[in-house]
XYZ file of C-alpha atoms in Angstrom:
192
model
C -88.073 -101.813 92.555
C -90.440 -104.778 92.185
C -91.576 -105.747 88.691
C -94.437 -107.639 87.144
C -92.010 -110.483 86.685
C -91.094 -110.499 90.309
C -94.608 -110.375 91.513
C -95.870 -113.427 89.469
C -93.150 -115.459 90.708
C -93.304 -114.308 94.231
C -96.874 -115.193 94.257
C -96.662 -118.034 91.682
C -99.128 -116.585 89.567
C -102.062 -116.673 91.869
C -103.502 -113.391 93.136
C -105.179 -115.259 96.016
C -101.956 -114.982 98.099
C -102.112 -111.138 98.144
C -103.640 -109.924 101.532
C -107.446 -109.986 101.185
C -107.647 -110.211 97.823
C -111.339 -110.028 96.362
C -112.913 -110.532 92.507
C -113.727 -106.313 92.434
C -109.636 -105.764 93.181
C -108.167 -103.924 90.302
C -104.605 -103.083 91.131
C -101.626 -104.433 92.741
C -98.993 -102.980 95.136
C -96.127 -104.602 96.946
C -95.796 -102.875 100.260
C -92.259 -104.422 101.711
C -92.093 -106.572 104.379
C -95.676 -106.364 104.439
C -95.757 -108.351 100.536
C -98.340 -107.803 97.805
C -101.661 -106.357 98.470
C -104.420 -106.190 95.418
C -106.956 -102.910 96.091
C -110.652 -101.753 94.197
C -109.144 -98.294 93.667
C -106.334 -96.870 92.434
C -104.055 -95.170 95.346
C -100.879 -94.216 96.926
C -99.169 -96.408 100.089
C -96.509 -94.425 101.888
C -94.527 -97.505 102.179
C -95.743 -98.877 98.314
C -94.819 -99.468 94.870
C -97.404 -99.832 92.552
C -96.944 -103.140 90.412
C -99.574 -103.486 87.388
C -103.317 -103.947 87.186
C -105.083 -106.902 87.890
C -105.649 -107.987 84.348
C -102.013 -107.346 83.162
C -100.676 -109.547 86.145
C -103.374 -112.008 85.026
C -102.599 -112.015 81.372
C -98.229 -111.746 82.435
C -96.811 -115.132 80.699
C -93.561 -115.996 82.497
C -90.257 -116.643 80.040
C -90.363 -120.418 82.272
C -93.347 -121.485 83.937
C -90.350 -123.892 85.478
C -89.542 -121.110 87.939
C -92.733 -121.706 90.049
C -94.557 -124.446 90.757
C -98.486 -124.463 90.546
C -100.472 -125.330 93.626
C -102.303 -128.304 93.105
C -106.453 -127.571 92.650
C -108.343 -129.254 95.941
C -110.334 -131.695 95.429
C -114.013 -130.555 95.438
C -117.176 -132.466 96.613
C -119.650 -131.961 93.345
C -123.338 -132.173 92.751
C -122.345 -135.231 90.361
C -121.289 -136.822 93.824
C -123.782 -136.049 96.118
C -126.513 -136.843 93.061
C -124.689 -140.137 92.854
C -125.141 -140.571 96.639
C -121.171 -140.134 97.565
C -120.137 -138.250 100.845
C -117.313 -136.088 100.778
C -113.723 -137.742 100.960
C -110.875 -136.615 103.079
C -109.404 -133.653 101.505
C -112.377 -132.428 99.272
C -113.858 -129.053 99.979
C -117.778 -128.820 100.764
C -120.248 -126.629 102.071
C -121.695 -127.554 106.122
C -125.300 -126.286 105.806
C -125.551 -126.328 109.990
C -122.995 -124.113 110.463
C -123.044 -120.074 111.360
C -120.517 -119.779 107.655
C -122.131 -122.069 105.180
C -120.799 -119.830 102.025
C -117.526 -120.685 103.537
C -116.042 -123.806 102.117
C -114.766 -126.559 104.438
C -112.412 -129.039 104.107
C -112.807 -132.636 105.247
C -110.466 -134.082 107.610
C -112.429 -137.343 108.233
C -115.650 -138.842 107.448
C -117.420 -142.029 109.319
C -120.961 -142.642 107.335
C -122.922 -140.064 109.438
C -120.991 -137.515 109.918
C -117.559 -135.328 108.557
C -115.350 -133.909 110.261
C -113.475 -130.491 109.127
C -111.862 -127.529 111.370
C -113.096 -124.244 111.171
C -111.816 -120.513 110.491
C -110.419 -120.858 114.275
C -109.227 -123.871 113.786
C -111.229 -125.884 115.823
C -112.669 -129.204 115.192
C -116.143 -129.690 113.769
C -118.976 -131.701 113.123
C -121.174 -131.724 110.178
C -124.358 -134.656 109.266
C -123.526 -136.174 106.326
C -127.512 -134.462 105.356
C -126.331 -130.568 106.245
C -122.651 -131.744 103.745
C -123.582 -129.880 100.016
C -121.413 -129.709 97.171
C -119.546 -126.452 96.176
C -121.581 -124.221 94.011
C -119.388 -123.287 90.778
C -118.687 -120.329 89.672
C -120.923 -118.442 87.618
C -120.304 -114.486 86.089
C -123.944 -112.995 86.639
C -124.816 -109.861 84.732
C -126.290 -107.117 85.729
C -129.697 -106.607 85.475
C -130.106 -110.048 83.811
C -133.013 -112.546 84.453
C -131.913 -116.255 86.352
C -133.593 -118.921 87.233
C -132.321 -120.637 91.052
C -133.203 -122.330 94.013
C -131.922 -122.095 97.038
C -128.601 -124.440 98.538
C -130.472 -125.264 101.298
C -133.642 -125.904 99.138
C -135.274 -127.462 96.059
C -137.882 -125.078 95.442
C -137.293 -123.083 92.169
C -137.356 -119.458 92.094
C -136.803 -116.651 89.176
C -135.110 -112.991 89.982
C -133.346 -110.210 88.818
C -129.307 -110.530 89.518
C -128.187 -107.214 91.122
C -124.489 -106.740 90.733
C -124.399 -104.011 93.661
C -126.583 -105.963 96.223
C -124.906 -109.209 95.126
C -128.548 -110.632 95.428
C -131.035 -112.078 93.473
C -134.091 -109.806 93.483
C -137.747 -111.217 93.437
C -140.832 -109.424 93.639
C -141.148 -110.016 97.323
C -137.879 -110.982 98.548
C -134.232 -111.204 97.665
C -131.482 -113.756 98.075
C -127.897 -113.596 98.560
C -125.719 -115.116 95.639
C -123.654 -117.005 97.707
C -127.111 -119.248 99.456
C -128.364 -120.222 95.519
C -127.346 -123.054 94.031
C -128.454 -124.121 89.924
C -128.310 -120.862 88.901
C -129.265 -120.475 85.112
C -129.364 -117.551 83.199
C -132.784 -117.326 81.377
C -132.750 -116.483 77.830
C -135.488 -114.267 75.992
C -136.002 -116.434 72.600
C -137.938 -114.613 69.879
């Protein structure tokens, strides 16, 4: 039987190495051979254990953090760069505006002036313009229902919707955008 304790050390405290592990999952299961997988709902695997919820395995505190080692954070291309007028270096992570997955972050193998050069989700080589290279949005917990002000990654104009947590979209009065294509977001603030 698998416990909390073996499960944060298996996966060195980081949920991200359970098979497709999302923000909405709430509980974790270790299904053999198979390892760790994190689910939305609470169910039964013929071959699985249940392990803990989400937020106990988050909030677990090993007896010796010694027993794992961290992975080391990736270096990430900012808007403080690209503001600055830097390019993304070898090894940051980015977004390629050109490509078919620009909410998918890249990472840059090389980089020549006018253009970077990453591999894709098949592994293949790449080419982005240094112009289509924008820095990783951070991330931000919307609410529900709540007001933000936004533009657009691929954009500077500024726009103002509604954030709706089961579209994942910003709604405006004639349109809507997906979270993932806005960059700036700002929550706006009612002040009396």
């Amino acid at each position: 039987m698998k416990s909390i304790k073996d499960a944060y050390e298996e996966l060195k405290g980081d949920l991200s190495d359970t098979f497709m592990f999302d923000k909405y999952d709430k509980y974790l299961y270790y299904l053999g051979r198979s390892g760790y997988i994190a689910a939305e709902l609470k169910t039964t695997y013929p071959d699985g254990q249940y392990i803990c919820t989400v937020e106990e395995f988050n909030n677990y505190k090993p007896e010796s953090s010694s027993v794992w080692l961290r992975k080391p954070e990736k270096p990430v291309y900012t808007q403080v760069m690209a503001d600055a007028g830097e390019l993304p270096s070898v090894g940051m992570e980015f977004i390629d505006l050109g490509c078919d997955n620009p909410e998918i972050p890249k990472v840059c193998l090389a980089v020549d002036g006018t253009v970077v050069v990453y591999k894709n989700s098949t592994f293949d080589y790449q080419c982005a313009e240094v112009t289509e290279c924008k820095p990783l949005i951070p991330h931000i917990d919307l609410i529900d229902g709540k007001a933000y002000l936004f533009n657009l990654v691929s954009g500077t104009q500024v726009h103002v919707g509604i954030y709706s947590k089961t579209l994942m979209r910003f709604i405006l009065e004639v349109s809507h955008y997906d979270v993932s294509k806005c960059a700036n977001i700002q929550l706006l603030e009612v002040v009396k």
